[in-house]
CSV table of C-alpha atoms and ligand atoms in Angstrom, one decimal:
chain,number,residue,atom,x,y,z
A,1,UNK,CA,131.5,254.5,99.2
A,2,UNK,CA,132.6,250.3,100.3
A,3,UNK,CA,130.8,248.2,97.2
A,4,UNK,CA,131.6,244.5,98.4
A,5,UNK,CA,132.7,242.4,95.4
A,6,UNK,CA,134.2,238.4,95.6
A,7,UNK,CA,134.5,236.3,99.3
A,8,UNK,CA,137.8,238.0,99.8
A,9,UNK,CA,138.7,238.9,97.1
A,10,UNK,CA,140.0,235.7,95.9
A,11,UNK,CA,138.3,235.0,92.5
A,12,UNK,CA,136.3,231.6,92.6
A,13,UNK,CA,138.6,229.3,90.5
A,14,UNK,CA,141.9,230.1,91.5
A,15,UNK,CA,141.5,229.8,95.1
A,16,UNK,CA,144.8,231.1,97.3
A,17,UNK,CA,147.0,228.3,96.7
A,18,UNK,CA,149.7,227.7,100.4
A,19,UNK,CA,152.7,230.0,97.4
A,20,UNK,CA,151.5,233.4,97.3
A,21,UNK,CA,152.0,235.0,93.4
A,22,UNK,CA,154.4,236.6,92.7
A,23,UNK,CA,152.0,239.7,92.7
A,24,UNK,CA,150.6,238.8,96.2
A,25,UNK,CA,154.6,238.7,96.7
A,26,UNK,CA,154.9,241.7,95.5
A,27,UNK,CA,152.8,244.0,96.9
A,28,UNK,CA,154.2,242.6,100.2
A,29,UNK,CA,157.4,244.0,99.5
A,30,UNK,CA,156.0,247.5,98.8
A,31,UNK,CA,154.0,247.6,101.6
A,32,UNK,CA,156.7,247.2,104.4
A,33,UNK,CA,158.7,249.0,102.7
A,34,UNK,CA,157.1,251.5,102.8
A,35,UNK,CA,156.0,251.8,106.1
A,36,UNK,CA,159.8,251.9,107.0
A,37,UNK,CA,159.6,254.9,104.8
A,38,UNK,CA,161.7,253.4,103.0
A,39,UNK,CA,161.7,254.3,98.9
A,40,UNK,CA,162.8,252.8,96.0
A,41,UNK,CA,166.1,253.7,95.6
A,42,UNK,CA,167.4,253.3,99.1
A,43,UNK,CA,165.1,249.6,99.3
A,44,UNK,CA,167.1,248.6,95.6
A,45,UNK,CA,171.0,250.1,97.4
A,46,UNK,CA,170.2,248.3,100.4
A,47,UNK,CA,170.1,244.8,98.3
A,48,UNK,CA,172.8,245.9,96.0
A,49,UNK,CA,170.5,245.9,92.8
A,50,UNK,CA,168.9,249.1,90.5
A,51,UNK,CA,165.4,250.1,92.0
A,52,UNK,CA,164.2,249.0,88.2
A,53,UNK,CA,164.7,245.5,88.9
A,54,UNK,CA,162.7,246.1,92.9
A,55,UNK,CA,159.9,247.7,90.7
A,56,UNK,CA,159.9,244.8,88.5
A,57,UNK,CA,159.8,242.7,91.7
A,58,UNK,CA,157.3,245.2,93.8
A,59,UNK,CA,155.3,244.9,90.2
A,60,UNK,CA,155.1,241.2,90.5
A,61,UNK,CA,156.8,240.8,86.6
A,62,UNK,CA,159.3,239.1,88.5
A,63,UNK,CA,158.9,235.5,90.4
A,64,UNK,CA,161.9,236.0,93.3
A,65,UNK,CA,164.4,233.4,94.4
A,66,UNK,CA,164.5,232.7,97.7
A,67,UNK,CA,167.9,234.7,98.3
A,68,UNK,CA,166.5,237.5,96.9
A,69,UNK,CA,164.0,237.4,99.4
A,70,UNK,CA,166.2,236.7,101.8
A,71,UNK,CA,167.9,239.7,101.4
A,72,UNK,CA,164.7,242.0,100.4
A,73,UNK,CA,163.8,240.8,103.5
A,74,UNK,CA,166.9,241.9,106.3
A,75,UNK,CA,166.9,244.8,104.2
A,76,UNK,CA,163.4,245.8,105.6
A,77,UNK,CA,164.5,244.6,109.1
A,78,UNK,CA,161.8,242.4,108.6
A,79,UNK,CA,161.1,237.5,108.1
A,80,UNK,CA,160.9,236.2,104.4
A,81,UNK,CA,157.7,234.4,105.4
A,82,UNK,CA,156.4,238.3,106.4
A,83,UNK,CA,157.3,237.9,102.0
A,84,UNK,CA,156.0,234.8,101.5
A,85,UNK,CA,152.4,235.2,103.2
A,86,UNK,CA,149.7,234.1,101.2
A,87,UNK,CA,147.1,237.1,102.4
A,88,UNK,CA,147.1,240.7,100.4
A,89,UNK,CA,148.7,243.5,103.0
A,90,UNK,CA,145.5,245.9,102.9
A,91,UNK,CA,142.3,246.1,101.7
A,92,UNK,CA,143.5,248.1,98.1
A,93,UNK,CA,146.5,246.6,98.2
A,94,UNK,CA,143.5,243.1,97.7
A,95,UNK,CA,142.1,244.6,95.2
A,96,UNK,CA,144.8,245.5,93.5
A,97,UNK,CA,145.7,242.6,92.5
A,98,UNK,CA,142.4,240.9,92.3
A,99,UNK,CA,141.7,243.2,89.8
A,100,UNK,CA,145.7,242.3,88.0
A,101,UNK,CA,144.8,238.9,88.5
A,102,UNK,CA,141.0,240.1,86.7
A,103,UNK,CA,142.5,242.1,83.1
A,104,UNK,CA,145.7,238.8,82.8
A,105,UNK,CA,142.7,236.3,83.3
A,106,UNK,CA,140.1,235.6,80.3
A,107,UNK,CA,137.5,237.5,80.4
A,108,UNK,CA,139.1,241.4,79.8
A,109,UNK,CA,140.7,239.6,76.7
A,110,UNK,CA,136.6,237.3,75.6
A,111,UNK,CA,135.9,241.3,75.6
A,112,UNK,CA,138.9,242.8,73.7
A,113,UNK,CA,138.7,245.2,77.1
A,114,UNK,CA,142.2,246.9,77.2
A,115,UNK,CA,143.7,246.7,81.4
A,116,UNK,CA,143.9,249.7,82.7
A,117,UNK,CA,147.0,250.3,84.5
A,118,UNK,CA,147.3,249.4,87.9
A,119,UNK,CA,148.3,251.7,90.3
A,120,UNK,CA,148.3,255.4,93.0
A,121,UNK,CA,146.6,257.2,90.7
A,122,UNK,CA,143.4,255.1,90.3
A,123,UNK,CA,140.9,255.5,92.7
A,124,UNK,CA,139.8,252.8,95.3
A,125,UNK,CA,136.6,253.2,94.6
A,126,UNK,CA,136.9,253.0,90.7
A,127,UNK,CA,139.3,249.5,91.7
A,128,UNK,CA,136.5,248.4,93.5
A,129,UNK,CA,133.1,250.0,91.3
A,130,UNK,CA,135.0,248.1,88.0
A,131,UNK,CA,135.6,244.6,90.1
A,132,UNK,CA,132.1,244.8,91.5
A,133,UNK,CA,130.9,244.8,87.2
A,134,UNK,CA,133.6,242.0,86.7
A,135,UNK,CA,131.4,240.2,89.1
A,136,UNK,CA,127.6,240.8,87.9
A,137,UNK,CA,128.8,240.7,84.8
A,138,UNK,CA,130.4,236.9,85.7
A,139,UNK,CA,128.0,235.9,87.8
A,140,UNK,CA,125.3,236.3,84.2
A,141,UNK,CA,127.0,234.7,82.4
A,142,UNK,CA,126.9,231.2,84.6
A,143,UNK,CA,122.8,232.2,84.3
A,144,UNK,CA,122.9,232.6,80.2
A,145,UNK,CA,125.2,229.7,80.3
A,146,UNK,CA,121.7,227.5,82.6
A,147,UNK,CA,118.5,226.3,79.7
A,148,UNK,CA,116.1,225.2,81.1
A,149,UNK,CA,117.1,221.7,79.8
A,150,UNK,CA,120.1,222.0,82.4
A,151,UNK,CA,116.9,222.3,85.0
A,152,UNK,CA,115.8,219.9,83.9
A,153,UNK,CA,118.2,217.4,84.3
A,154,UNK,CA,119.1,218.4,87.2
A,155,UNK,CA,115.6,217.6,89.0
A,156,UNK,CA,115.3,214.6,88.0
A,157,UNK,CA,118.6,213.6,89.2
A,158,UNK,CA,117.5,215.4,92.0
A,159,UNK,CA,113.6,213.1,92.2
A,160,UNK,CA,115.5,210.3,91.6
A,161,UNK,CA,118.1,210.3,94.5
A,162,UNK,CA,115.2,211.0,96.9
A,163,UNK,CA,113.5,207.9,95.7
A,164,UNK,CA,115.8,205.8,96.4
A,165,UNK,CA,116.2,207.1,100.4
A,166,UNK,CA,112.7,206.8,101.1
A,167,UNK,CA,112.4,210.8,101.1
A,168,UNK,CA,114.7,211.2,104.2
A,169,UNK,CA,117.5,212.4,105.8
A,170,UNK,CA,118.9,210.3,108.5
A,171,UNK,CA,121.4,212.8,108.9
A,172,UNK,CA,118.8,216.5,109.2
A,173,UNK,CA,117.3,213.8,111.4
A,174,UNK,CA,119.5,214.4,113.7
A,175,UNK,CA,120.9,218.0,112.8
A,176,UNK,CA,117.1,219.2,114.7
A,177,UNK,CA,116.6,216.3,116.9
A,178,UNK,CA,120.3,217.8,118.4
A,179,UNK,CA,118.8,221.5,117.8
A,180,UNK,CA,115.1,221.4,119.2
A,181,UNK,CA,117.6,219.6,122.3
A,182,UNK,CA,119.9,222.0,122.6
A,183,UNK,CA,116.8,225.4,122.8
A,184,UNK,CA,115.3,223.3,125.4
A,185,UNK,CA,112.8,221.8,123.2
A,186,UNK,CA,110.5,219.4,124.7
A,187,UNK,CA,108.3,218.4,122.3
A,188,UNK,CA,105.2,218.6,120.4
A,189,UNK,CA,104.1,221.8,117.6
A,190,UNK,CA,107.7,224.6,118.2
A,191,UNK,CA,106.5,227.5,119.5
A,192,UNK,CA,107.3,230.9,118.0
A,193,UNK,CA,109.9,232.1,120.7
A,194,UNK,CA,112.4,228.2,120.7
A,195,UNK,CA,112.5,229.4,116.9
A,196,UNK,CA,113.6,232.7,118.1
A,197,UNK,CA,115.8,231.2,120.7
A,198,UNK,CA,116.8,228.7,118.6
A,199,UNK,CA,118.9,231.7,116.2
A,200,UNK,CA,119.5,233.2,118.9
A,201,UNK,CA,121.3,230.1,120.5
A,202,UNK,CA,123.0,229.6,116.8
A,203,UNK,CA,124.3,233.1,117.5
A,204,UNK,CA,122.2,235.2,115.6
A,205,UNK,CA,120.2,238.5,116.1
A,206,UNK,CA,116.9,238.7,114.4
A,207,UNK,CA,116.0,242.3,112.8
A,208,UNK,CA,112.9,242.3,110.6
A,209,UNK,CA,112.9,245.0,108.7
A,210,UNK,CA,110.1,247.4,106.4
A,211,UNK,CA,112.5,246.8,102.4
A,212,UNK,CA,114.1,243.3,102.1
A,213,UNK,CA,114.8,243.5,98.8
A,214,UNK,CA,111.3,241.7,96.6
A,215,UNK,CA,112.9,238.7,95.6
A,216,UNK,CA,114.1,237.1,99.4
A,217,UNK,CA,112.0,235.9,101.8
A,218,UNK,CA,115.6,236.8,104.1
A,219,UNK,CA,119.1,237.8,104.2
A,220,UNK,CA,122.0,236.8,106.2
A,221,UNK,CA,124.9,238.8,107.6
A,222,UNK,CA,126.9,236.0,107.9
A,223,UNK,CA,129.9,239.0,109.2
A,224,UNK,CA,127.6,240.8,112.2
A,225,UNK,CA,125.3,237.2,112.4
A,226,UNK,CA,122.4,239.5,111.9
A,227,UNK,CA,118.7,237.0,110.0
A,228,UNK,CA,116.6,239.8,108.5
A,229,UNK,CA,113.3,238.9,107.8
A,230,UNK,CA,110.5,241.1,105.8
A,231,UNK,CA,108.6,243.4,109.3
A,232,UNK,CA,105.5,242.3,107.8
A,233,UNK,CA,105.9,238.6,108.4
A,234,UNK,CA,103.2,238.2,110.1
A,235,UNK,CA,100.6,239.7,108.0
A,236,UNK,CA,102.4,237.6,104.6
A,237,UNK,CA,100.8,234.7,104.3
A,238,UNK,CA,104.0,232.6,105.2
A,239,UNK,CA,104.8,231.3,108.7
A,240,UNK,CA,106.5,233.6,110.8
A,241,UNK,CA,108.5,230.5,111.3
A,242,UNK,CA,109.3,228.8,107.9
A,243,UNK,CA,111.2,232.7,107.2
A,244,UNK,CA,113.6,232.0,110.1
A,245,UNK,CA,113.8,228.5,110.2
A,246,UNK,CA,114.4,228.3,106.4
A,247,UNK,CA,117.1,230.6,106.9
A,248,UNK,CA,118.7,229.0,109.8
A,249,UNK,CA,118.9,225.5,108.1
A,250,UNK,CA,121.2,226.8,104.9
A,251,UNK,CA,123.3,228.9,107.4
A,252,UNK,CA,123.6,225.4,110.1
A,253,UNK,CA,124.0,223.6,106.5
A,254,UNK,CA,127.3,225.7,106.2
A,255,UNK,CA,125.5,226.8,101.9
A,256,UNK,CA,128.1,228.4,100.4
A,257,UNK,CA,127.0,230.4,97.2
A,258,UNK,CA,126.6,227.4,95.2
A,259,UNK,CA,128.5,226.1,91.7
A,260,UNK,CA,125.9,225.7,89.9
A,261,UNK,CA,121.7,225.1,89.8
A,262,UNK,CA,122.5,221.3,90.7
A,263,UNK,CA,123.8,222.8,94.2
A,264,UNK,CA,121.3,225.8,94.3
A,265,UNK,CA,118.6,223.0,93.9
A,266,UNK,CA,119.8,220.6,96.5
A,267,UNK,CA,120.5,223.1,99.1
A,268,UNK,CA,117.1,223.7,99.0
A,269,UNK,CA,115.7,220.2,99.2
A,270,UNK,CA,118.0,220.2,102.8
A,271,UNK,CA,116.7,223.5,103.6
A,272,UNK,CA,113.4,222.7,103.6
A,273,UNK,CA,114.3,219.2,104.8
A,274,UNK,CA,115.7,220.3,108.7
A,275,UNK,CA,112.9,223.5,108.5
A,276,UNK,CA,109.9,220.9,108.1
A,277,UNK,CA,112.2,218.5,110.6
A,278,UNK,CA,112.3,221.5,113.4
A,279,UNK,CA,108.1,222.4,112.9
A,280,UNK,CA,107.8,218.5,113.0
A,281,UNK,CA,110.3,217.2,115.4
A,282,UNK,CA,110.6,213.0,114.0
A,283,UNK,CA,109.8,211.8,117.5
A,284,UNK,CA,106.8,213.3,117.5
A,285,UNK,CA,105.4,213.1,114.2
A,286,UNK,CA,106.3,209.6,114.0
A,287,UNK,CA,104.2,209.0,117.9
A,288,UNK,CA,101.2,211.1,115.9
A,289,UNK,CA,101.0,208.8,113.0
A,290,UNK,CA,101.8,205.9,114.7
A,291,UNK,CA,98.6,206.6,116.7
A,292,UNK,CA,96.5,207.4,113.8
A,293,UNK,CA,97.9,204.4,111.5
A,294,UNK,CA,96.6,202.5,114.4
A,295,UNK,CA,92.8,204.2,114.3
A,296,UNK,CA,93.0,203.3,110.6
A,297,UNK,CA,92.5,207.8,110.8
A,298,UNK,CA,95.8,209.2,109.0
A,299,UNK,CA,95.1,212.9,107.6
A,300,UNK,CA,97.9,215.5,105.9
A,301,UNK,CA,95.0,218.2,106.9
A,302,UNK,CA,94.9,216.4,111.4
A,303,UNK,CA,99.3,216.5,111.5
A,304,UNK,CA,99.1,220.1,110.4
A,305,UNK,CA,96.9,220.7,113.4
A,306,UNK,CA,98.4,219.0,115.3
A,307,UNK,CA,101.6,220.3,114.2
A,308,UNK,CA,100.3,224.4,113.6
A,309,UNK,CA,101.9,223.9,110.1
A,310,UNK,CA,100.7,225.1,106.2
A,311,UNK,CA,99.4,221.9,104.6
A,312,UNK,CA,101.9,221.5,101.5
A,313,UNK,CA,104.9,221.2,105.1
A,314,UNK,CA,103.0,218.5,106.7
A,315,UNK,CA,102.3,217.2,103.3
A,316,UNK,CA,106.1,217.1,102.6
A,317,UNK,CA,106.8,216.2,106.2
A,318,UNK,CA,104.1,213.5,106.0
A,319,UNK,CA,106.4,211.7,103.2
A,320,UNK,CA,109.3,211.4,104.8
A,321,UNK,CA,108.3,209.5,108.0
A,322,UNK,CA,105.2,206.9,106.3
A,323,UNK,CA,107.5,204.6,104.4
A,324,UNK,CA,110.8,204.8,106.7
A,325,UNK,CA,108.1,204.7,109.8
A,326,UNK,CA,104.9,203.6,108.4
A,327,UNK,CA,105.8,201.1,105.6
A,328,UNK,CA,103.4,203.0,102.9
A,329,UNK,CA,104.8,204.0,99.9
A,330,UNK,CA,103.8,207.6,98.9
A,331,UNK,CA,103.5,210.3,96.0
A,332,UNK,CA,103.3,214.0,97.0
A,333,UNK,CA,102.2,217.0,94.1
A,334,UNK,CA,102.1,220.3,93.7
A,335,UNK,CA,100.3,221.5,91.2
A,336,UNK,CA,99.7,224.7,90.0
A,337,UNK,CA,95.6,225.9,88.1
A,338,UNK,CA,96.9,225.6,85.1
A,339,UNK,CA,97.7,222.3,84.9
A,340,UNK,CA,101.6,222.9,86.0
A,341,UNK,CA,103.8,220.1,87.8
A,342,UNK,CA,105.6,222.2,90.6
A,343,UNK,CA,106.6,219.5,92.7
A,344,UNK,CA,106.8,215.9,91.9
A,345,UNK,CA,108.3,212.8,94.1
A,346,UNK,CA,106.8,209.0,94.3
A,347,UNK,CA,108.5,205.8,95.5
A,348,UNK,CA,104.4,203.8,94.7
A,349,UNK,CA,105.7,203.3,91.5
A,350,UNK,CA,102.6,205.4,90.2
A,351,UNK,CA,103.5,207.2,86.7
A,352,UNK,CA,104.1,211.3,86.7
A,353,UNK,CA,103.7,212.2,83.0
A,354,UNK,CA,107.1,212.8,81.6
A,355,UNK,CA,109.4,214.6,79.2
A,356,UNK,CA,111.8,212.8,77.1
A,357,UNK,CA,115.0,213.3,79.8
A,358,UNK,CA,112.6,212.1,82.3
A,359,UNK,CA,111.5,215.5,84.2
A,360,UNK,CA,108.3,215.7,84.9
A,361,UNK,CA,108.4,219.2,86.9
A,362,UNK,CA,106.9,221.5,84.1
A,363,UNK,CA,104.6,218.3,82.9
A,364,UNK,CA,101.3,218.4,82.6
A,365,UNK,CA,98.8,216.3,85.1
A,366,UNK,CA,96.2,214.6,83.6
A,367,UNK,CA,93.4,216.1,84.4
A,368,UNK,CA,91.9,213.1,85.5
A,369,UNK,CA,93.8,213.1,88.0
A,370,UNK,CA,92.7,214.2,92.3
A,371,UNK,CA,95.5,216.7,92.1
A,372,UNK,CA,94.0,218.7,88.9
A,373,UNK,CA,90.4,217.3,89.9
A,374,UNK,CA,90.8,219.1,92.9
A,375,UNK,CA,90.7,223.2,91.7
A,376,UNK,CA,86.9,221.7,90.4
A,377,UNK,CA,85.9,221.3,93.7
A,378,UNK,CA,84.4,225.0,95.2
A,379,UNK,CA,85.1,224.1,99.0
A,380,UNK,CA,88.0,225.1,99.7
A,381,UNK,CA,88.5,224.4,103.1
A,382,UNK,CA,89.2,220.9,103.4
A,383,UNK,CA,90.8,218.7,101.3
A,384,UNK,CA,89.3,216.1,98.5
A,385,UNK,CA,90.2,213.0,98.6
A,386,UNK,CA,89.3,210.7,95.1
A,387,UNK,CA,89.9,207.1,93.7
A,388,UNK,CA,92.4,207.2,90.8
A,389,UNK,CA,93.1,204.8,87.9
A,390,UNK,CA,94.9,204.6,85.6
A,391,UNK,CA,97.3,202.1,83.4
A,392,UNK,CA,99.8,201.1,86.9
A,393,UNK,CA,96.5,200.6,89.4
A,394,UNK,CA,94.5,202.3,91.5
A,395,UNK,CA,95.4,205.1,93.6
A,396,UNK,CA,93.3,207.0,96.1
A,397,UNK,CA,95.1,210.8,96.1
A,398,UNK,CA,93.8,213.8,99.2
A,399,UNK,CA,94.1,217.1,97.3
A,400,UNK,CA,93.2,220.7,99.1
A,401,UNK,CA,94.3,223.7,97.6
A,402,UNK,CA,95.0,227.1,97.9
A,403,UNK,CA,95.3,230.5,97.7
A,404,UNK,CA,98.5,232.1,96.3
A,405,UNK,CA,99.8,235.0,94.8
A,406,UNK,CA,101.3,233.5,92.2
A,407,UNK,CA,97.4,231.2,92.2
A,408,UNK,CA,96.2,228.7,92.8
A,409,UNK,CA,97.4,225.4,94.0
A,410,UNK,CA,97.0,222.1,94.4
A,411,UNK,CA,99.4,220.0,97.1
A,412,UNK,CA,98.4,215.7,97.0
A,413,UNK,CA,99.7,213.0,98.3
A,414,UNK,CA,98.9,209.7,97.1
A,415,UNK,CA,99.2,206.1,97.9
A,416,UNK,CA,98.7,203.6,96.9
A,417,UNK,CA,95.2,201.1,96.1
A,418,UNK,CA,95.7,198.6,99.0
A,419,UNK,CA,97.6,201.1,101.6
A,420,UNK,CA,93.9,202.9,101.0
A,421,UNK,CA,93.4,201.1,104.4
A,422,UNK,CA,94.7,203.8,107.0
A,423,UNK,CA,93.9,207.3,105.7
A,424,UNK,CA,91.0,209.2,106.3
A,425,UNK,CA,88.9,209.9,103.9
A,426,UNK,CA,88.5,207.0,102.1
A,427,UNK,CA,85.5,206.4,101.9
A,428,UNK,CA,84.8,209.1,98.9
A,429,UNK,CA,82.7,207.5,96.5
A,430,UNK,CA,84.7,210.2,93.4
A,431,UNK,CA,87.0,207.7,91.3
A,432,UNK,CA,87.7,208.7,87.9
A,433,UNK,CA,89.4,207.1,84.9
A,434,UNK,CA,92.8,208.4,83.5
A,435,UNK,CA,94.2,207.0,80.7
A,436,UNK,CA,97.3,209.4,79.9
A,437,UNK,CA,99.8,209.1,78.9
A,438,UNK,CA,97.5,207.9,76.0
A,439,UNK,CA,96.5,211.1,74.6
A,440,UNK,CA,93.6,210.5,73.7
A,441,UNK,CA,92.6,210.6,78.0
A,442,UNK,CA,92.7,214.4,78.6
A,443,UNK,CA,95.7,215.9,75.9
A,444,UNK,CA,94.1,215.6,72.7
A,445,UNK,CA,90.2,217.6,71.4
A,446,UNK,CA,87.1,215.7,72.3
A,447,UNK,CA,86.0,214.9,68.1
A,448,UNK,CA,83.3,216.7,68.0
A,449,UNK,CA,84.4,219.8,69.0
A,450,UNK,CA,87.6,219.4,67.3
A,451,UNK,CA,85.4,218.9,63.9
A,452,UNK,CA,83.5,222.0,64.8
A,453,UNK,CA,86.9,224.7,65.9
A,454,UNK,CA,90.1,222.4,63.8
A,455,UNK,CA,91.2,225.6,61.3
A,456,UNK,CA,89.6,228.9,63.6
A,457,UNK,CA,90.7,228.9,66.6
A,458,UNK,CA,94.0,231.6,66.4
A,459,UNK,CA,95.0,232.1,69.8
A,460,UNK,CA,98.0,233.7,71.1
A,461,UNK,CA,100.0,231.7,74.7
A,462,UNK,CA,100.1,233.5,77.8
A,463,UNK,CA,104.2,233.2,78.6
A,464,UNK,CA,105.1,230.4,81.2
A,465,UNK,CA,105.3,231.4,84.4
A,466,UNK,CA,107.7,228.4,85.4
A,467,UNK,CA,110.4,228.0,83.5
A,468,UNK,CA,110.5,224.5,83.9
A,469,UNK,CA,107.2,224.2,82.3
A,470,UNK,CA,107.5,222.8,78.7
A,471,UNK,CA,105.2,223.3,75.9
A,472,UNK,CA,102.8,220.6,75.9
A,473,UNK,CA,101.8,219.3,72.5
A,474,UNK,CA,99.8,220.8,70.0
A,475,UNK,CA,99.1,223.0,67.5
A,476,UNK,CA,99.9,226.0,68.7
A,477,UNK,CA,103.3,225.8,71.5
A,478,UNK,CA,101.5,227.2,75.3
A,479,UNK,CA,97.8,226.7,73.9
A,480,UNK,CA,95.6,224.1,75.2
A,481,UNK,CA,93.5,223.3,72.8
A,482,UNK,CA,90.5,221.7,74.5
A,483,UNK,CA,90.4,224.7,77.2
A,484,UNK,CA,90.7,227.8,73.6
A,485,UNK,CA,87.8,225.5,72.6
A,486,UNK,CA,85.5,225.3,74.8
A,487,UNK,CA,86.3,229.1,75.1
A,488,UNK,CA,84.9,230.1,71.8
A,489,UNK,CA,82.0,227.1,72.6
A,490,UNK,CA,80.8,229.3,75.3
A,491,UNK,CA,80.9,232.9,73.6
A,492,UNK,CA,79.9,231.9,69.9
A,493,UNK,CA,77.2,233.3,68.6
A,494,UNK,CA,74.5,231.4,68.8
A,495,UNK,CA,73.7,229.7,65.5
A,496,UNK,CA,70.5,231.5,63.1
B,501,ZN,ZN1,94.7,212.4,81.2
């Protein structure tokens, strides 16, 4: 049974330097000695030392001097460079060296585990199991170290960075254009067939499997150059192309295992971006959008239909190109039906709700905003448009609600009032006023309702789906008091 442990058995914290450590040198000496059929005593005699000295050398307990190494190399009929090669001589040796390192490191110490003797008597599968457990332990450890606060901070920094560059990544656009050229893409939407060609172009074989791990969309086997995708990918809600393109994007962008949450987020943003840039190539999408602007009929739905992508992909892609190519500042939001913001971006001055650290994700968006009102609109097929007067100005937004396994989500794109002249749907008469962050806007129950129910309501909060979600203010953390009160109103027995 082969358990894969760390990448090439090298702990991330101590990459192999040019100078191999004493243990690796020792293992190379032992490997060569055994390959030559020599006993410990014979090698000891050949270099004029006691066998115990050779044993210490082979077990890495003694730093060898250069003259000693030269003598050993000579006795083994090898060169000194053979002994100084930093790679362990065999898989088994690599495991032994790794376990020795781990046992001398802080983990065993901290846990008070007595080290095992790493010798011939220890079966290889036991070695592999110990190292696999060690790796899992470290993973759990770093997972626990990740506090929601760190996650929020990383999110916020990333959003600031995206705003500073108008959500446009020139290098990723160039990468996308090169890849599309590589498969002879002639413009317009990317056919499924060419997405598959792209995999072949990058040296990957596509395998559709029925048993992909539940928590994954795809798995890349870099050793065998395979991409695994779910065999029911077509049936699923997600575009079959985007799972494949995202997997390939991570490969093209050379993403390694992320060291922390900030890197994980950045990788996700880059992979999403490259995927969208392949599905809606810059040149073609800009041509479509410029023509729409000239005709004063920009529409995210039209962009979606022109490139056969999801509304969210089209909305996201629109934010990449709107400022750079059309000179329009925009905002974007993905909001759960509970009102919690999952994704947000702006460079148009709209004021998102934030926590004390400036985090938007996990906050509740104002009930008067398009992103919330859209849930109350019975028509889920067309997008909903609305003007919203906010303390920082009037915005026009367009929002589309979609049903997902995790619930309903609205995806919204908005622009300042001055820019609405370019958009289809500007003739809407829907208009609301948002006074948020003033609590009296929508965070506090209206006075008559509060008078009726304050002190009589004891709801139990549902655990939050999103790790990023923060608790809304109120007597009962995580509970929207207005909703609870309204519910009680509806279900209360009629007064006698
Ligand atoms: Zn509000």
